[in-house]
Short mmCIF file of C-alpha atoms in Angstrom, two decimals:
data_model
loop_
_atom_site.label_atom_id
_atom_site.label_comp_id
_atom_site.label_asym_id
_atom_site.label_seq_id
_atom_site.Cartn_x
_atom_site.Cartn_y
_atom_site.Cartn_z
CA MET A 272 55.41 -3.00 -129.22
CA LYS A 273 53.65 0.17 -130.35
CA ARG A 274 50.41 -0.83 -128.63
CA MET A 275 52.30 -1.59 -125.39
CA PHE A 276 53.96 1.83 -125.50
CA ILE A 277 50.62 3.59 -125.96
CA ALA A 278 49.08 1.67 -123.08
CA ALA A 279 52.00 2.46 -120.79
CA ALA A 280 51.98 6.15 -121.62
CA VAL A 281 48.25 6.49 -121.04
CA ALA A 282 48.41 4.45 -117.84
CA GLY A 283 51.07 6.81 -116.55
CA ALA A 284 48.80 9.73 -117.29
CA ILE A 285 45.94 8.14 -115.37
CA LEU A 286 48.10 7.69 -112.27
CA ALA A 287 49.40 11.26 -112.42
CA PRO A 288 47.67 13.75 -110.13
CA PHE A 289 45.36 16.38 -111.59
CA SER A 290 47.99 19.03 -111.08
CA ALA A 291 46.58 21.70 -113.37
CA VAL A 292 42.81 21.76 -113.19
CA ALA A 293 42.14 24.99 -115.01
CA ALA A 294 41.25 28.19 -113.29
CA LYS A 295 37.75 29.29 -114.27
CA ASP A 296 39.13 32.15 -116.35
CA SER A 297 41.81 30.22 -118.26
CA VAL A 298 41.94 27.40 -120.78
CA VAL A 299 44.75 25.27 -122.22
CA PHE A 300 44.45 23.71 -125.67
CA ALA A 301 46.86 21.27 -127.29
CA GLN A 302 47.20 20.81 -131.01
CA GLN A 303 49.47 18.68 -133.13
CA LEU A 304 50.87 21.33 -135.46
CA GLU A 305 52.59 24.60 -134.66
CA PRO A 306 51.82 27.48 -137.02
CA PRO A 307 54.78 28.60 -139.14
CA GLY A 308 53.71 32.21 -138.60
CA LEU A 309 50.81 34.18 -137.15
CA ASP A 310 49.46 36.14 -140.14
CA PRO A 311 46.52 34.12 -141.50
CA ARG A 312 46.24 36.16 -144.70
CA THR A 313 49.45 34.86 -146.20
CA GLY A 314 50.27 31.47 -144.67
CA ALA A 315 48.85 28.28 -146.16
CA ALA A 316 48.90 26.29 -142.90
CA ALA A 317 45.53 25.77 -141.19
CA ALA A 318 47.26 26.01 -137.80
CA ILE A 319 47.61 29.79 -138.28
CA SER A 320 43.88 30.31 -138.65
CA LEU A 321 43.13 27.80 -135.90
CA THR A 322 45.09 29.82 -133.35
CA THR A 323 44.48 33.43 -134.42
CA LEU A 324 41.14 33.79 -136.23
CA TYR A 325 38.45 35.41 -134.03
CA ASN A 326 40.93 35.39 -131.13
CA VAL A 327 43.57 37.92 -132.22
CA TYR A 328 42.13 39.04 -135.55
CA GLU A 329 38.64 39.92 -136.70
CA GLY A 330 37.02 40.51 -140.09
CA LEU A 331 34.00 42.49 -141.15
CA THR A 332 31.90 39.37 -140.68
CA ARG A 333 32.14 36.19 -138.63
CA ILE A 334 31.23 32.62 -139.54
CA ASP A 335 29.60 30.83 -136.63
CA GLU A 336 29.71 27.13 -135.72
CA HIS A 337 26.80 26.42 -138.07
CA GLY A 338 28.40 28.15 -141.04
CA MET A 339 26.11 31.19 -140.81
CA VAL A 340 27.31 34.76 -141.38
CA GLN A 341 27.21 37.04 -138.33
CA PRO A 342 28.21 40.71 -137.87
CA LEU A 343 31.64 41.41 -136.42
CA LEU A 344 33.58 44.59 -137.25
CA ALA A 345 30.70 45.44 -139.56
CA LYS A 346 27.52 45.79 -137.50
CA SER A 347 25.28 45.90 -140.58
CA TRP A 348 25.37 46.00 -144.39
CA GLU A 349 23.28 46.66 -147.45
CA ILE A 350 23.64 45.01 -150.88
CA SER A 351 22.52 46.75 -154.06
CA ASP A 352 19.87 45.11 -156.24
CA ASP A 353 22.44 44.21 -158.89
CA GLY A 354 24.71 42.57 -156.27
CA LEU A 355 27.67 44.77 -157.16
CA THR A 356 27.75 47.27 -154.28
CA TYR A 357 28.12 46.41 -150.58
CA THR A 358 27.77 49.18 -148.00
CA PHE A 359 29.07 48.28 -144.54
CA LYS A 360 28.40 50.20 -141.32
CA LEU A 361 31.26 49.60 -138.89
CA GLU A 362 31.28 49.15 -135.13
CA GLU A 363 32.35 52.31 -133.34
CA GLY A 364 34.87 52.58 -130.51
CA VAL A 365 36.93 49.62 -131.69
CA LYS A 366 40.68 49.65 -131.05
CA PHE A 367 43.62 47.58 -132.15
CA HIS A 368 45.75 45.94 -129.47
CA ASP A 369 48.41 48.62 -129.98
CA GLY A 370 45.87 51.29 -129.00
CA ALA A 371 45.23 52.59 -132.52
CA ASP A 372 41.64 53.39 -133.40
CA PHE A 373 39.93 51.14 -135.95
CA ASP A 374 38.00 52.85 -138.72
CA SER A 375 37.12 52.56 -142.39
CA SER A 376 40.64 53.50 -143.50
CA ASP A 377 41.95 50.25 -142.00
CA VAL A 378 39.51 48.21 -144.08
CA LYS A 379 40.53 50.10 -147.20
CA TYR A 380 44.23 49.66 -146.42
CA THR A 381 43.87 45.92 -145.72
CA PHE A 382 41.83 45.06 -148.78
CA GLU A 383 43.95 47.17 -151.13
CA ALA A 384 47.09 45.54 -149.74
CA ASN A 385 45.49 42.13 -150.29
CA LYS A 386 44.89 42.90 -153.97
CA ALA A 387 48.12 44.82 -154.65
CA GLU A 388 50.67 43.51 -157.10
CA GLY A 389 52.97 41.15 -155.24
CA SER A 390 50.41 40.46 -152.50
CA GLN A 391 50.98 37.15 -150.72
CA ASN A 392 47.33 36.82 -149.72
CA LYS A 393 46.39 33.23 -150.48
CA ARG A 394 42.93 34.30 -151.74
CA LYS A 395 44.08 37.37 -153.66
CA ASP A 396 41.44 36.73 -156.33
CA ARG A 397 38.70 37.63 -153.84
CA PHE A 398 40.09 41.14 -153.56
CA ASP A 399 41.00 41.53 -157.23
CA VAL A 400 37.27 41.51 -157.97
CA MET A 401 36.84 44.71 -155.92
CA GLU A 402 36.57 47.59 -158.39
CA SER A 403 36.82 50.23 -155.68
CA ILE A 404 36.77 50.64 -151.90
CA GLU A 405 35.28 53.94 -150.76
CA THR A 406 35.28 55.41 -147.24
CA PRO A 407 32.82 58.32 -147.13
CA ASP A 408 33.27 58.54 -143.35
CA ALA A 409 35.12 56.77 -140.54
CA ASN A 410 32.33 54.24 -139.98
CA THR A 411 31.28 53.45 -143.57
CA VAL A 412 32.91 51.28 -146.23
CA ILE A 413 31.48 50.93 -149.73
CA ILE A 414 32.85 48.08 -151.83
CA LYS A 415 32.02 48.07 -155.54
CA LEU A 416 32.62 44.80 -157.38
CA LYS A 417 33.55 44.15 -161.00
CA GLU A 418 31.11 41.24 -161.03
CA ARG A 419 28.69 39.56 -158.63
CA ARG A 420 30.04 37.56 -155.68
CA PRO A 421 27.12 35.90 -153.85
CA ASP A 422 29.53 34.45 -151.27
CA LEU A 423 31.27 37.72 -150.43
CA LEU A 424 29.87 37.99 -146.89
CA GLU A 425 31.06 34.46 -146.09
CA GLN A 426 34.46 35.16 -147.63
CA LEU A 427 34.91 38.31 -145.55
CA GLY A 428 34.57 36.16 -142.42
CA GLU A 429 37.51 33.92 -143.36
CA SER A 430 41.12 34.27 -142.24
CA THR A 431 42.28 35.84 -145.50
CA ALA A 432 40.04 38.88 -144.88
CA VAL A 433 40.98 39.84 -141.31
CA ILE A 434 41.56 43.56 -140.81
CA VAL A 435 45.02 44.72 -139.76
CA ASP A 436 46.57 47.90 -138.43
CA PRO A 437 48.81 49.52 -141.09
CA ALA A 438 51.35 50.52 -138.44
CA SER A 439 51.94 46.95 -137.27
CA ASP A 440 51.18 45.00 -140.44
CA ALA A 441 54.81 44.21 -141.23
CA ASN A 442 55.28 42.35 -137.93
CA ASN A 443 52.07 40.32 -137.85
CA ALA A 444 53.79 37.05 -138.68
CA THR A 445 55.67 37.09 -135.37
CA HIS A 446 53.86 39.66 -133.22
CA PRO A 447 50.23 39.82 -134.37
CA VAL A 448 48.09 42.88 -133.68
CA GLY A 449 44.35 42.78 -134.29
CA THR A 450 41.07 43.98 -132.84
CA GLY A 451 40.06 40.63 -131.36
CA PRO A 452 39.28 39.70 -127.75
CA TYR A 453 42.78 38.35 -127.08
CA LYS A 454 46.14 39.98 -127.58
CA PHE A 455 49.40 38.22 -128.27
CA GLU A 456 51.43 37.62 -125.11
CA SER A 457 54.25 35.23 -126.04
CA TRP A 458 55.30 32.51 -128.45
CA THR A 459 57.80 29.91 -127.28
CA LYS A 460 58.71 28.05 -130.42
CA ALA A 461 58.07 24.29 -130.38
CA ASP A 462 56.23 24.70 -127.06
CA ASN A 463 53.31 27.10 -126.72
CA LEU A 464 51.54 30.28 -127.71
CA LYS A 465 49.95 32.48 -125.03
CA LEU A 466 47.13 34.98 -125.43
CA THR A 467 45.51 37.17 -122.82
CA ALA A 468 42.32 39.23 -122.75
CA ALA A 469 42.98 42.53 -124.47
CA GLU A 470 42.42 45.67 -122.41
CA THR A 471 41.51 47.42 -125.65
CA TYR A 472 38.70 44.96 -126.48
CA ARG A 473 35.30 46.62 -126.67
CA ASP A 474 33.51 43.90 -124.68
CA LYS A 475 36.28 42.71 -122.35
CA GLU A 476 33.99 42.63 -119.28
CA ASN A 477 31.98 39.82 -120.90
CA LEU A 478 34.89 37.50 -121.67
CA PRO A 479 34.58 34.42 -119.42
CA ILE A 480 38.02 33.18 -120.50
CA LYS A 481 40.84 35.65 -119.78
CA HIS A 482 43.95 33.57 -120.45
CA VAL A 483 44.59 31.18 -123.35
CA THR A 484 47.51 28.80 -123.79
CA ILE A 485 47.91 26.73 -126.94
CA ARG A 486 50.46 23.97 -126.57
CA PHE A 487 52.11 22.29 -129.54
CA ILE A 488 52.42 18.54 -128.92
CA GLY A 489 53.20 16.54 -132.04
CA ASP A 490 52.63 13.06 -130.63
CA GLY A 491 49.01 12.00 -130.17
CA THR A 492 49.70 9.77 -127.20
CA ALA A 493 51.48 12.65 -125.48
CA ARG A 494 48.50 14.93 -126.14
CA LEU A 495 46.17 12.38 -124.57
CA ALA A 496 48.51 12.01 -121.61
CA ALA A 497 48.54 15.79 -121.12
CA LEU A 498 44.75 15.82 -121.18
CA LEU A 499 44.43 13.00 -118.66
CA SER A 500 47.00 14.52 -116.33
CA GLY A 501 45.10 17.81 -116.18
CA ASP A 502 47.72 19.84 -118.03
CA VAL A 503 45.43 20.34 -121.04
CA ASP A 504 41.71 21.08 -121.20
CA ALA A 505 40.97 20.24 -124.82
CA THR A 506 42.82 18.54 -127.68
CA ASP A 507 42.45 16.44 -130.77
CA VAL A 508 43.27 12.79 -130.09
CA PRO A 509 44.21 10.11 -132.64
CA THR A 510 41.11 8.10 -133.45
CA GLU A 511 42.66 4.83 -132.25
CA LEU A 512 42.90 6.29 -128.72
CA LEU A 513 39.30 7.47 -128.42
CA ALA A 514 38.13 4.13 -127.01
CA ASN A 515 40.36 4.58 -123.95
CA ASP A 516 38.39 3.83 -120.77
CA ALA A 517 39.92 6.87 -119.05
CA LEU A 518 37.88 9.14 -121.34
CA LYS A 519 34.52 7.75 -120.20
CA ASP A 520 34.22 9.92 -117.12
CA GLY A 521 35.02 13.61 -116.89
CA TYR A 522 35.51 14.18 -120.63
CA ASN A 523 33.41 14.94 -123.69
CA ILE A 524 34.30 13.49 -127.08
CA ILE A 525 33.00 15.89 -129.73
CA VAL A 526 32.62 14.54 -133.28
CA GLY A 527 31.53 16.75 -136.17
CA ASN A 528 32.35 17.92 -139.69
CA THR A 529 34.99 20.10 -141.30
CA ASN A 530 35.39 21.57 -144.77
CA GLY A 531 38.65 19.65 -145.19
CA GLU A 532 39.00 17.43 -148.24
CA VAL A 533 41.74 14.81 -147.81
CA ILE A 534 43.27 14.23 -151.23
CA LEU A 535 46.12 12.43 -152.90
CA SER A 536 47.64 15.59 -154.39
CA THR A 537 48.90 14.93 -157.89
CA ASN A 538 51.43 16.84 -159.99
CA ASN A 539 49.56 16.98 -163.29
CA ALA A 540 52.67 18.34 -165.04
CA HIS A 541 54.64 15.14 -164.37
CA PRO A 542 55.23 13.37 -167.71
CA ALA A 543 53.34 10.28 -166.60
CA LEU A 544 50.75 11.96 -164.38
CA SER A 545 49.80 14.33 -167.19
CA LYS A 546 48.18 11.29 -168.87
CA LEU A 547 44.52 10.78 -168.01
CA LYS A 548 44.83 6.99 -168.08
CA VAL A 549 47.57 7.08 -165.43
CA ARG A 550 45.45 9.28 -163.18
CA GLN A 551 42.48 6.97 -163.80
CA ALA A 552 44.70 4.03 -162.82
CA ILE A 553 45.47 5.80 -159.54
CA ALA A 554 41.77 6.49 -158.94
CA HIS A 555 40.83 2.83 -159.52
CA ALA A 556 43.60 1.73 -157.13
CA ILE A 557 42.28 3.64 -154.11
CA ASN A 558 40.05 1.82 -151.64
CA ARG A 559 38.60 4.68 -149.63
CA LYS A 560 36.97 2.51 -146.97
CA GLU A 561 40.26 0.76 -146.27
CA VAL A 562 41.99 4.13 -145.81
CA ILE A 563 39.23 5.49 -143.54
CA ASP A 564 39.15 2.30 -141.45
CA GLY A 565 42.91 1.88 -141.27
CA ALA A 566 44.07 5.48 -140.81
CA MET A 567 41.03 7.04 -139.14
CA PHE A 568 39.40 4.05 -137.39
CA GLY A 569 36.21 4.58 -139.34
CA TYR A 570 35.91 8.36 -138.92
CA GLY A 571 35.49 10.14 -142.24
CA THR A 572 33.13 10.36 -145.22
CA PRO A 573 34.29 9.10 -148.64
CA ILE A 574 34.44 11.74 -151.39
CA GLY A 575 34.77 11.47 -155.15
CA THR A 576 35.56 15.10 -155.90
CA HIS A 577 36.79 18.26 -154.18
CA PHE A 578 33.59 19.27 -152.39
CA ALA A 579 32.21 18.87 -148.87
CA PRO A 580 29.48 16.18 -148.59
CA HIS A 581 27.46 18.31 -146.15
CA HIS A 582 27.15 21.16 -148.67
CA PRO A 583 23.69 21.27 -150.32
CA ASP A 584 25.26 21.38 -153.82
CA TYR A 585 27.37 18.24 -153.30
CA ILE A 586 26.89 15.27 -155.59
CA ASP A 587 28.21 11.80 -154.77
CA LEU A 588 30.82 10.89 -157.40
CA THR A 589 32.63 8.17 -155.47
CA ASP A 590 31.60 5.60 -158.11
CA THR A 591 33.23 7.49 -160.98
CA TYR A 592 36.27 5.22 -160.74
CA PRO A 593 35.37 2.26 -158.48
CA TYR A 594 38.08 0.29 -156.74
CA ASP A 595 39.57 -2.11 -159.32
CA PRO A 596 43.35 -2.71 -159.10
CA GLU A 597 43.33 -5.05 -162.12
CA LEU A 598 41.80 -2.31 -164.24
CA SER A 599 44.50 0.01 -162.91
CA LYS A 600 47.19 -2.32 -164.25
CA LYS A 601 45.43 -2.44 -167.63
CA LEU A 602 45.20 1.35 -167.81
CA LEU A 603 48.87 1.70 -166.87
CA ALA A 604 49.84 -0.64 -169.70
CA GLU A 605 47.66 1.27 -172.16
CA ALA A 606 49.35 4.50 -171.02
CA GLY A 607 52.75 3.06 -171.87
CA TYR A 608 53.80 1.55 -168.54
CA PRO A 609 53.31 -2.22 -168.89
CA ASP A 610 56.02 -2.86 -166.27
CA GLY A 611 54.58 -0.41 -163.77
CA LEU A 612 55.37 3.18 -162.82
CA GLU A 613 57.66 4.50 -160.09
CA LEU A 614 56.49 7.60 -158.21
CA SER A 615 57.44 9.46 -155.04
CA LEU A 616 54.94 10.18 -152.26
CA LYS A 617 55.84 13.09 -149.97
CA LEU A 618 53.94 12.99 -146.68
CA PRO A 619 53.58 15.97 -144.31
CA PRO A 620 53.85 15.39 -140.53
CA VAL A 621 50.16 14.75 -139.82
CA GLU A 622 49.05 11.75 -137.79
CA GLY A 623 46.27 9.65 -139.22
CA TYR A 624 45.30 10.71 -142.71
CA ALA A 625 48.79 11.63 -143.96
CA ARG A 626 51.36 9.34 -142.34
CA GLN A 627 49.18 6.27 -141.68
CA GLY A 628 46.94 6.92 -144.66
CA GLY A 629 50.00 7.35 -146.85
CA GLN A 630 51.26 3.89 -145.96
CA ILE A 631 47.88 2.37 -146.83
CA ILE A 632 47.56 4.22 -150.14
CA ALA A 633 51.13 3.36 -151.09
CA SER A 634 50.30 -0.32 -150.52
CA GLN A 635 47.12 -0.02 -152.60
CA LEU A 636 49.00 1.64 -155.46
CA GLU A 637 51.70 -1.02 -155.42
CA LYS A 638 49.05 -3.74 -155.72
CA ALA A 639 47.89 -1.92 -158.86
CA GLY A 640 51.30 -1.86 -160.54
CA PHE A 641 52.94 1.27 -159.13
CA LYS A 642 56.18 1.46 -157.19
CA ILE A 643 55.87 4.10 -154.49
CA ASN A 644 58.78 5.71 -152.69
CA ILE A 645 57.57 7.34 -149.47
CA GLU A 646 59.36 10.42 -148.16
CA ASN A 647 58.25 11.83 -144.80
CA VAL A 648 58.85 15.58 -144.66
CA ASP A 649 58.28 18.33 -142.08
CA TRP A 650 55.91 21.22 -142.81
CA PRO A 651 58.53 23.77 -143.89
CA LYS A 652 59.92 21.29 -146.41
CA TRP A 653 56.44 20.32 -147.61
CA LEU A 654 55.46 23.96 -148.07
CA ASP A 655 58.70 24.71 -149.93
CA GLU A 656 59.06 21.63 -152.11
CA VAL A 657 55.44 20.60 -152.75
CA TYR A 658 53.27 23.70 -152.34
CA LYS A 659 55.67 26.41 -153.50
CA ASN A 660 58.07 24.80 -155.94
CA LYS A 661 55.87 21.90 -157.14
CA ASN A 662 58.77 19.48 -156.79
CA TYR A 663 56.79 16.30 -156.17
CA ASP A 664 54.89 13.46 -157.80
CA LEU A 665 52.23 12.66 -155.17
CA SER A 666 51.41 13.90 -151.69
CA ILE A 667 48.57 13.63 -149.17
CA VAL A 668 47.06 16.68 -147.53
CA ALA A 669 43.76 18.07 -146.29
CA HIS A 670 42.58 21.26 -147.99
CA VAL A 671 40.58 22.79 -145.17
CA GLU A 672 39.25 26.13 -146.39
CA PRO A 673 35.51 26.30 -147.07
CA MET A 674 34.33 26.28 -150.69
CA ASP A 675 37.86 26.08 -152.08
CA ILE A 676 37.07 24.40 -155.41
CA GLY A 677 38.43 27.61 -156.94
CA ILE A 678 42.00 26.55 -156.20
CA TYR A 679 41.81 24.39 -159.34
CA ILE A 680 41.61 27.44 -161.59
CA ARG A 681 44.48 29.36 -160.01
CA ASP A 682 47.46 30.04 -162.23
CA ASN A 683 50.57 28.08 -161.23
CA TYR A 684 48.85 26.26 -158.37
CA TYR A 685 50.74 23.23 -157.15
CA PHE A 686 48.44 20.70 -158.88
CA ASN A 687 49.68 22.07 -162.24
CA TYR A 688 46.19 21.59 -163.68
CA ASN A 689 44.55 23.77 -166.31
CA ASN A 690 41.10 23.21 -167.77
CA PRO A 691 39.23 26.08 -169.48
CA LYS A 692 35.88 24.31 -169.04
CA LEU A 693 36.43 24.06 -165.30
CA LYS A 694 37.48 27.70 -165.14
CA GLU A 695 34.31 28.73 -166.93
CA ALA A 696 32.14 26.68 -164.55
CA VAL A 697 33.81 27.94 -161.35
CA GLN A 698 33.88 31.57 -162.43
CA GLY A 699 30.27 31.29 -163.57
CA ALA A 700 29.27 29.89 -160.18
CA ASP A 701 31.14 32.69 -158.39
CA SER A 702 29.07 35.33 -160.18
CA ALA A 703 25.81 33.39 -160.69
CA ALA A 704 22.64 35.44 -160.82
CA SER A 705 20.51 32.80 -159.09
CA PRO A 706 20.99 29.93 -156.61
CA GLU A 707 19.76 27.48 -159.25
CA GLU A 708 22.37 28.60 -161.76
CA ARG A 709 25.07 28.44 -159.10
CA THR A 710 24.11 24.87 -158.12
CA LYS A 711 24.17 23.73 -161.75
CA LEU A 712 27.63 25.18 -162.34
CA LEU A 713 29.12 23.90 -159.08
CA GLN A 714 27.90 20.40 -159.86
CA GLU A 715 29.37 20.65 -163.35
CA ALA A 716 32.71 21.62 -161.80
CA GLN A 717 32.55 18.66 -159.43
CA ARG A 718 32.00 16.26 -162.34
CA ILE A 719 34.91 17.71 -164.33
CA LEU A 720 37.32 17.19 -161.42
CA ALA A 721 36.08 13.66 -160.77
CA GLU A 722 36.17 12.55 -164.39
CA ASP A 723 39.58 14.13 -164.96
CA ALA A 724 40.90 12.39 -161.81
CA VAL A 725 42.89 15.54 -161.13
CA ASN A 726 43.73 14.26 -157.65
CA GLY A 727 42.89 11.14 -155.70
CA TYR A 728 39.80 12.12 -153.70
CA ILE A 729 39.75 10.15 -150.46
CA PHE A 730 37.55 11.43 -147.61
CA GLN A 731 36.19 14.46 -145.78
CA LEU A 732 38.21 15.20 -142.67
CA PRO A 733 36.11 14.82 -139.49
CA ARG A 734 36.20 17.20 -136.56
CA ILE A 735 37.21 15.24 -133.42
CA ILE A 736 38.16 16.95 -130.18
CA VAL A 737 38.14 15.79 -126.55
CA THR A 738 37.36 18.37 -123.87
CA ARG A 739 37.40 18.34 -120.11
CA GLU A 740 33.88 18.21 -118.70
CA GLY A 741 32.63 21.68 -117.83
CA LEU A 742 34.21 23.48 -120.79
CA ASN A 743 31.30 24.89 -122.78
CA GLY A 744 31.09 26.54 -126.18
CA VAL A 745 33.58 24.35 -128.07
CA TRP A 746 32.41 24.02 -131.68
CA GLN A 747 31.18 20.61 -132.80
CA ASP A 748 31.62 21.43 -136.48
CA LEU A 749 34.42 23.44 -138.06
CA PRO A 750 32.95 25.33 -141.04
CA LEU A 751 36.36 27.00 -141.06
CA PHE A 752 39.44 26.47 -138.90
CA ALA A 753 39.01 28.66 -135.83
CA THR A 754 39.13 28.21 -132.06
CA ASP A 755 36.52 30.73 -130.96
CA VAL A 756 37.59 31.11 -127.31
CA ALA A 757 35.58 34.29 -126.60
CA ARG A 758 32.39 32.24 -126.73
CA MET A 759 33.67 29.52 -124.38
CA SER A 760 33.19 29.32 -120.62
CA TRP A 761 33.52 26.96 -117.68
CA SER A 762 30.53 25.62 -115.79
CA ASP A 763 30.48 26.43 -112.08
#
């Protein structure tokens, strides 16, 4: 019945007239998830960054499609020989969307707010390492670090480091104000977000796209139908629908990489899950290929630790605990659960890896002696119960920020995991004096996570988006979650 419904919905879209072929200066995107707010510094949801980063907000640097650091609000920089002092020269003539001038005081305000006691910045540790932030003039910022941070320039291009206007900061979650090419126009909850080219933008004459609409369509079949009817120009489509014949002409299917690790999140403070043998039993019960084939129709790269396979320091640890459900049962018995173990599995509202993948993993775990109770939850409930209050046993989620292995050493993070050896390795890598030392420590950290089976490591989330033919500049890879509209255009 489900397959018949999908076919009927798509057929209806094919017969519908192309009623909304985009004007050459506008673009309409559709995405599954609506952001819970519009301030990317504080919200955990990737949908915030995907809609606002490089569109509304800008940082000192920018990460391009290939993961390379480019200038943005900082036009140049110098790094001291000891790696502890960064001197940034800022772009001049930049304005916020509210008309306020941008200068070095805004950088100082933003970064000091990010590191202040009580800050809700999700990467507060990156600003805690800043010993001082000096502003000798309006166009110069000098950041002195407590210890080396070889990745600082990359980190300053992420969503947690966007620069805000002090006067409007308090309202950014609902009415964002930045220095980016597009200003906030409207947000119709559960429907769409609209942006328009900002009159204050320093290079507004060279923006091919003037109007941006981001529609929130939870159902994948409905997103495909909107694309085929001409109402949408680009969207992610469930992998099982990519073979649709209607996509062969007039559309481009773009497949690439992301920095998103799909994991079976595990509450290591749970009485049973605090036992290594129970976590090892879970690891031996997971058949990654079956999950990738069943939930993602073959799209995805298996992982054995929390690290992106395309990173040069990645090591393949997928054989640390090979698939062996009988060994899982044996380990459960040795851990004190000869009759099995009952656990809950809270699944966020994400098609593919979470909802479908959750069903597959639950089945795999039950074959290995577990009893799994699935609970489907919406994002607000997931963020409150799982991420904030750690009221869960297991969950499935993609951690999408680049180089986020450091989340495992955060105090009170929702995994409830604490390992001094891991902390030493990660902190050592963060301040390493040489690339060789950094590689060694990052690989040590990967092995610790894999051997400790902290979470179930499943696969690297692929980047899959379908665009209408003629839309240029859409990223193939997502080194971080951003929709960089200013660099898109339509072919004549």
